[in-house]
Amino acid sequence: MGKNYVDIENDQGETLRYRKHANGRGLIAHGAKVHPSAVVEAGAYVEPGAQIAAGAHIGRGAWVEQDAVVGQGAEIAPHAHIGPHASIGARAKIGVRTHVGDHAVVAVGSLIGDDETVADGERIATDRRGLRLAA
């Protein structure tokens, strides 16, 4: 039986330990909180302090940085990047290769398409088709 964790050295020379999540085998850093019903696919990383709520789905190769929050039932597509301190609302959908910046907020139920960028600190809400709503 193989080990259930991986040690990775960061840019500052610190070694961080990641455990493999039971649903999907993605890597969860020590200090991150991931609900048991969430799915974190292989190749995805969840950094320290991040919180992933019940029923959320983190796609293959996605990266959820430190202290980010992903709401209940939210879907983060493969290779998306959720920046530090960002907040993704419940049932929101983030597209493939989309970047959500530092301290950005995506409202409940919003749809952010593929290859988009949500700027640092931006607050965004869309309808179910992905059209932006007035703030």
JSON list of C-alpha atoms in Angstrom, two decimals:
[
{"chain": "A", "resi": 1, "resn": "MET", "atom": "CA", "xyz": [0.00, 0.00, 0.00]},
{"chain": "A", "resi": 2, "resn": "GLY", "atom": "CA", "xyz": [1.43, 3.42, -1.00]},
{"chain": "A", "resi": 3, "resn": "LYS", "atom": "CA", "xyz": [1.74, 6.39, 1.27]},
{"chain": "A", "resi": 4, "resn": "ASN", "atom": "CA", "xyz": [-1.20, 8.77, 1.51]},
{"chain": "A", "resi": 5, "resn": "TYR", "atom": "CA", "xyz": [0.79, 12.02, 1.53]},
{"chain": "A", "resi": 6, "resn": "VAL", "atom": "CA", "xyz": [3.38, 13.96, -0.49]},
{"chain": "A", "resi": 7, "resn": "ASP", "atom": "CA", "xyz": [6.00, 16.45, 0.75]},
{"chain": "A", "resi": 8, "resn": "ILE", "atom": "CA", "xyz": [6.66, 19.40, -1.59]},
{"chain": "A", "resi": 9, "resn": "GLU", "atom": "CA", "xyz": [9.16, 22.22, -1.16]},
{"chain": "A", "resi": 10, "resn": "ASN", "atom": "CA", "xyz": [7.80, 25.72, -1.91]},
{"chain": "A", "resi": 11, "resn": "ASP", "atom": "CA", "xyz": [9.65, 28.73, -3.38]},
{"chain": "A", "resi": 12, "resn": "GLN", "atom": "CA", "xyz": [10.78, 29.82, 0.11]},
{"chain": "A", "resi": 13, "resn": "GLY", "atom": "CA", "xyz": [12.45, 26.46, 0.79]},
{"chain": "A", "resi": 14, "resn": "GLU", "atom": "CA", "xyz": [9.76, 25.31, 3.25]},
{"chain": "A", "resi": 15, "resn": "THR", "atom": "CA", "xyz": [8.49, 21.76, 3.00]},
{"chain": "A", "resi": 16, "resn": "LEU", "atom": "CA", "xyz": [4.70, 21.46, 2.90]},
{"chain": "A", "resi": 17, "resn": "ARG", "atom": "CA", "xyz": [2.91, 18.17, 3.43]},
{"chain": "A", "resi": 18, "resn": "TYR", "atom": "CA", "xyz": [-0.13, 17.37, 1.31]},
{"chain": "A", "resi": 19, "resn": "ARG", "atom": "CA", "xyz": [-2.48, 14.45, 1.89]},
{"chain": "A", "resi": 20, "resn": "LYS", "atom": "CA", "xyz": [-4.44, 12.77, -0.87]},
{"chain": "A", "resi": 21, "resn": "HIS", "atom": "CA", "xyz": [-8.17, 13.48, -0.63]},
{"chain": "A", "resi": 22, "resn": "ALA", "atom": "CA", "xyz": [-10.36, 10.37, -0.44]},
{"chain": "A", "resi": 23, "resn": "ASN", "atom": "CA", "xyz": [-12.66, 11.66, -3.21]},
{"chain": "A", "resi": 24, "resn": "GLY", "atom": "CA", "xyz": [-10.48, 12.14, -6.28]},
{"chain": "A", "resi": 25, "resn": "ARG", "atom": "CA", "xyz": [-6.95, 11.85, -4.82]},
{"chain": "A", "resi": 26, "resn": "GLY", "atom": "CA", "xyz": [-6.16, 15.58, -5.20]},
{"chain": "A", "resi": 27, "resn": "LEU", "atom": "CA", "xyz": [-3.57, 17.05, -2.82]},
{"chain": "A", "resi": 28, "resn": "ILE", "atom": "CA", "xyz": [-4.76, 18.86, 0.31]},
{"chain": "A", "resi": 29, "resn": "ALA", "atom": "CA", "xyz": [-2.21, 20.88, 2.33]},
{"chain": "A", "resi": 30, "resn": "HIS", "atom": "CA", "xyz": [-2.00, 20.59, 6.09]},
{"chain": "A", "resi": 31, "resn": "GLY", "atom": "CA", "xyz": [-4.28, 23.33, 7.48]},
{"chain": "A", "resi": 32, "resn": "ALA", "atom": "CA", "xyz": [-6.78, 23.28, 4.60]},
{"chain": "A", "resi": 33, "resn": "LYS", "atom": "CA", "xyz": [-10.35, 22.16, 5.32]},
{"chain": "A", "resi": 34, "resn": "VAL", "atom": "CA", "xyz": [-12.11, 20.05, 2.70]},
{"chain": "A", "resi": 35, "resn": "HIS", "atom": "CA", "xyz": [-15.55, 18.57, 3.34]},
{"chain": "A", "resi": 36, "resn": "PRO", "atom": "CA", "xyz": [-15.61, 14.77, 2.98]},
{"chain": "A", "resi": 37, "resn": "SER", "atom": "CA", "xyz": [-18.34, 15.02, 0.27]},
{"chain": "A", "resi": 38, "resn": "ALA", "atom": "CA", "xyz": [-16.27, 17.39, -1.88]},
{"chain": "A", "resi": 39, "resn": "VAL", "atom": "CA", "xyz": [-14.34, 15.99, -4.85]},
{"chain": "A", "resi": 40, "resn": "VAL", "atom": "CA", "xyz": [-10.74, 17.10, -5.41]},
{"chain": "A", "resi": 41, "resn": "GLU", "atom": "CA", "xyz": [-9.49, 15.43, -8.58]},
{"chain": "A", "resi": 42, "resn": "ALA", "atom": "CA", "xyz": [-5.96, 14.09, -9.00]},
{"chain": "A", "resi": 43, "resn": "GLY", "atom": "CA", "xyz": [-3.47, 16.80, -9.93]},
{"chain": "A", "resi": 44, "resn": "ALA", "atom": "CA", "xyz": [-5.41, 19.52, -8.08]},
{"chain": "A", "resi": 45, "resn": "TYR", "atom": "CA", "xyz": [-3.85, 21.39, -5.14]},
{"chain": "A", "resi": 46, "resn": "VAL", "atom": "CA", "xyz": [-5.60, 22.96, -2.15]},
{"chain": "A", "resi": 47, "resn": "GLU", "atom": "CA", "xyz": [-3.24, 25.19, -0.15]},
{"chain": "A", "resi": 48, "resn": "PRO", "atom": "CA", "xyz": [-3.09, 25.85, 3.65]},
{"chain": "A", "resi": 49, "resn": "GLY", "atom": "CA", "xyz": [-6.05, 27.74, 5.09]},
{"chain": "A", "resi": 50, "resn": "ALA", "atom": "CA", "xyz": [-8.30, 27.11, 2.08]},
{"chain": "A", "resi": 51, "resn": "GLN", "atom": "CA", "xyz": [-11.83, 25.86, 2.72]},
{"chain": "A", "resi": 52, "resn": "ILE", "atom": "CA", "xyz": [-13.80, 23.63, 0.33]},
{"chain": "A", "resi": 53, "resn": "ALA", "atom": "CA", "xyz": [-17.49, 23.18, 1.23]},
{"chain": "A", "resi": 54, "resn": "ALA", "atom": "CA", "xyz": [-19.79, 20.18, 0.90]},
{"chain": "A", "resi": 55, "resn": "GLY", "atom": "CA", "xyz": [-20.48, 18.98, -2.62]},
{"chain": "A", "resi": 56, "resn": "ALA", "atom": "CA", "xyz": [-17.87, 21.24, -4.25]},
{"chain": "A", "resi": 57, "resn": "HIS", "atom": "CA", "xyz": [-15.90, 19.83, -7.19]},
{"chain": "A", "resi": 58, "resn": "ILE", "atom": "CA", "xyz": [-12.29, 20.84, -7.84]},
{"chain": "A", "resi": 59, "resn": "GLY", "atom": "CA", "xyz": [-11.17, 19.72, -11.32]},
{"chain": "A", "resi": 60, "resn": "ARG", "atom": "CA", "xyz": [-7.94, 18.03, -12.38]},
{"chain": "A", "resi": 61, "resn": "GLY", "atom": "CA", "xyz": [-4.97, 20.38, -12.28]},
{"chain": "A", "resi": 62, "resn": "ALA", "atom": "CA", "xyz": [-6.85, 23.21, -10.53]},
{"chain": "A", "resi": 63, "resn": "TRP", "atom": "CA", "xyz": [-5.08, 25.24, -7.85]},
{"chain": "A", "resi": 64, "resn": "VAL", "atom": "CA", "xyz": [-6.89, 26.73, -4.84]},
{"chain": "A", "resi": 65, "resn": "GLU", "atom": "CA", "xyz": [-4.48, 29.07, -3.04]},
{"chain": "A", "resi": 66, "resn": "GLN", "atom": "CA", "xyz": [-4.19, 29.83, 0.67]},
{"chain": "A", "resi": 67, "resn": "ASP", "atom": "CA", "xyz": [-7.22, 31.11, 2.58]},
{"chain": "A", "resi": 68, "resn": "ALA", "atom": "CA", "xyz": [-9.53, 30.88, -0.46]},
{"chain": "A", "resi": 69, "resn": "VAL", "atom": "CA", "xyz": [-13.10, 29.70, 0.11]},
{"chain": "A", "resi": 70, "resn": "VAL", "atom": "CA", "xyz": [-15.07, 27.54, -2.33]},
{"chain": "A", "resi": 71, "resn": "GLY", "atom": "CA", "xyz": [-18.78, 27.39, -1.48]},
{"chain": "A", "resi": 72, "resn": "GLN", "atom": "CA", "xyz": [-21.19, 24.48, -1.31]},
{"chain": "A", "resi": 73, "resn": "GLY", "atom": "CA", "xyz": [-21.79, 22.78, -4.65]},
{"chain": "A", "resi": 74, "resn": "ALA", "atom": "CA", "xyz": [-19.40, 25.09, -6.53]},
{"chain": "A", "resi": 75, "resn": "GLU", "atom": "CA", "xyz": [-17.56, 23.69, -9.55]},
{"chain": "A", "resi": 76, "resn": "ILE", "atom": "CA", "xyz": [-13.97, 24.63, -10.33]},
{"chain": "A", "resi": 77, "resn": "ALA", "atom": "CA", "xyz": [-13.05, 23.35, -13.81]},
{"chain": "A", "resi": 78, "resn": "PRO", "atom": "CA", "xyz": [-9.72, 21.73, -14.70]},
{"chain": "A", "resi": 79, "resn": "HIS", "atom": "CA", "xyz": [-6.62, 23.96, -14.64]},
{"chain": "A", "resi": 80, "resn": "ALA", "atom": "CA", "xyz": [-8.47, 26.91, -13.06]},
{"chain": "A", "resi": 81, "resn": "HIS", "atom": "CA", "xyz": [-6.58, 29.02, -10.52]},
{"chain": "A", "resi": 82, "resn": "ILE", "atom": "CA", "xyz": [-8.34, 30.44, -7.46]},
{"chain": "A", "resi": 83, "resn": "GLY", "atom": "CA", "xyz": [-6.13, 33.14, -5.94]},
{"chain": "A", "resi": 84, "resn": "PRO", "atom": "CA", "xyz": [-5.34, 33.69, -2.27]},
{"chain": "A", "resi": 85, "resn": "HIS", "atom": "CA", "xyz": [-8.22, 34.95, -0.12]},
{"chain": "A", "resi": 86, "resn": "ALA", "atom": "CA", "xyz": [-10.68, 34.64, -3.05]},
{"chain": "A", "resi": 87, "resn": "SER", "atom": "CA", "xyz": [-14.26, 33.60, -2.39]},
{"chain": "A", "resi": 88, "resn": "ILE", "atom": "CA", "xyz": [-16.34, 31.45, -4.74]},
{"chain": "A", "resi": 89, "resn": "GLY", "atom": "CA", "xyz": [-20.04, 31.41, -3.87]},
{"chain": "A", "resi": 90, "resn": "ALA", "atom": "CA", "xyz": [-22.23, 28.33, -3.53]},
{"chain": "A", "resi": 91, "resn": "ARG", "atom": "CA", "xyz": [-23.20, 26.70, -6.85]},
{"chain": "A", "resi": 92, "resn": "ALA", "atom": "CA", "xyz": [-20.89, 29.03, -8.82]},
{"chain": "A", "resi": 93, "resn": "LYS", "atom": "CA", "xyz": [-19.09, 27.57, -11.84]},
{"chain": "A", "resi": 94, "resn": "ILE", "atom": "CA", "xyz": [-15.55, 28.58, -12.78]},
{"chain": "A", "resi": 95, "resn": "GLY", "atom": "CA", "xyz": [-14.39, 27.65, -16.31]},
{"chain": "A", "resi": 96, "resn": "VAL", "atom": "CA", "xyz": [-11.35, 25.83, -17.62]},
{"chain": "A", "resi": 97, "resn": "ARG", "atom": "CA", "xyz": [-8.05, 27.75, -17.29]},
{"chain": "A", "resi": 98, "resn": "THR", "atom": "CA", "xyz": [-9.85, 30.69, -15.64]},
{"chain": "A", "resi": 99, "resn": "HIS", "atom": "CA", "xyz": [-7.91, 32.80, -13.12]},
{"chain": "A", "resi": 100, "resn": "VAL", "atom": "CA", "xyz": [-9.71, 34.30, -10.11]},
{"chain": "A", "resi": 101, "resn": "GLY", "atom": "CA", "xyz": [-7.48, 36.93, -8.49]},
{"chain": "A", "resi": 102, "resn": "ASP", "atom": "CA", "xyz": [-6.42, 37.69, -4.93]},
{"chain": "A", "resi": 103, "resn": "HIS", "atom": "CA", "xyz": [-9.35, 38.75, -2.69]},
{"chain": "A", "resi": 104, "resn": "ALA", "atom": "CA", "xyz": [-11.79, 38.45, -5.64]},
{"chain": "A", "resi": 105, "resn": "VAL", "atom": "CA", "xyz": [-15.42, 37.48, -4.92]},
{"chain": "A", "resi": 106, "resn": "VAL", "atom": "CA", "xyz": [-17.61, 35.44, -7.28]},
{"chain": "A", "resi": 107, "resn": "ALA", "atom": "CA", "xyz": [-21.26, 35.58, -6.19]},
{"chain": "A", "resi": 108, "resn": "VAL", "atom": "CA", "xyz": [-23.54, 32.64, -5.46]},
{"chain": "A", "resi": 109, "resn": "GLY", "atom": "CA", "xyz": [-24.68, 30.83, -8.63]},
{"chain": "A", "resi": 110, "resn": "SER", "atom": "CA", "xyz": [-22.44, 32.83, -10.97]},
{"chain": "A", "resi": 111, "resn": "LEU", "atom": "CA", "xyz": [-21.00, 31.36, -14.17]},
{"chain": "A", "resi": 112, "resn": "ILE", "atom": "CA", "xyz": [-17.49, 32.39, -15.21]},
{"chain": "A", "resi": 113, "resn": "GLY", "atom": "CA", "xyz": [-16.52, 30.99, -18.63]},
{"chain": "A", "resi": 114, "resn": "ASP", "atom": "CA", "xyz": [-13.36, 29.34, -19.88]},
{"chain": "A", "resi": 115, "resn": "ASP", "atom": "CA", "xyz": [-10.08, 31.27, -20.17]},
{"chain": "A", "resi": 116, "resn": "GLU", "atom": "CA", "xyz": [-11.41, 34.33, -18.30]},
{"chain": "A", "resi": 117, "resn": "THR", "atom": "CA", "xyz": [-9.70, 36.47, -15.67]},
{"chain": "A", "resi": 118, "resn": "VAL", "atom": "CA", "xyz": [-11.36, 37.92, -12.59]},
{"chain": "A", "resi": 119, "resn": "ALA", "atom": "CA", "xyz": [-9.08, 40.72, -11.42]},
{"chain": "A", "resi": 120, "resn": "ASP", "atom": "CA", "xyz": [-7.61, 41.03, -7.94]},
{"chain": "A", "resi": 121, "resn": "GLY", "atom": "CA", "xyz": [-10.28, 42.39, -5.58]},
{"chain": "A", "resi": 122, "resn": "GLU", "atom": "CA", "xyz": [-13.03, 42.29, -8.24]},
{"chain": "A", "resi": 123, "resn": "ARG", "atom": "CA", "xyz": [-16.56, 41.41, -7.13]},
{"chain": "A", "resi": 124, "resn": "ILE", "atom": "CA", "xyz": [-18.58, 39.68, -9.82]},
{"chain": "A", "resi": 125, "resn": "ALA", "atom": "CA", "xyz": [-22.12, 38.35, -10.20]},
{"chain": "A", "resi": 126, "resn": "THR", "atom": "CA", "xyz": [-23.63, 36.79, -13.31]},
{"chain": "A", "resi": 127, "resn": "ASP", "atom": "CA", "xyz": [-26.90, 35.26, -14.37]},
{"chain": "A", "resi": 128, "resn": "ARG", "atom": "CA", "xyz": [-27.14, 31.55, -15.25]},
{"chain": "A", "resi": 129, "resn": "ARG", "atom": "CA", "xyz": [-25.93, 32.26, -18.81]},
{"chain": "A", "resi": 130, "resn": "GLY", "atom": "CA", "xyz": [-22.77, 33.99, -17.60]},
{"chain": "A", "resi": 131, "resn": "LEU", "atom": "CA", "xyz": [-23.89, 37.56, -18.36]},
{"chain": "A", "resi": 132, "resn": "ARG", "atom": "CA", "xyz": [-22.55, 40.00, -15.80]},
{"chain": "A", "resi": 133, "resn": "LEU", "atom": "CA", "xyz": [-25.02, 41.72, -13.53]},
{"chain": "A", "resi": 134, "resn": "ALA", "atom": "CA", "xyz": [-24.76, 45.32, -12.35]},
{"chain": "A", "resi": 135, "resn": "ALA", "atom": "CA", "xyz": [-23.06, 45.63, -8.98]}
]
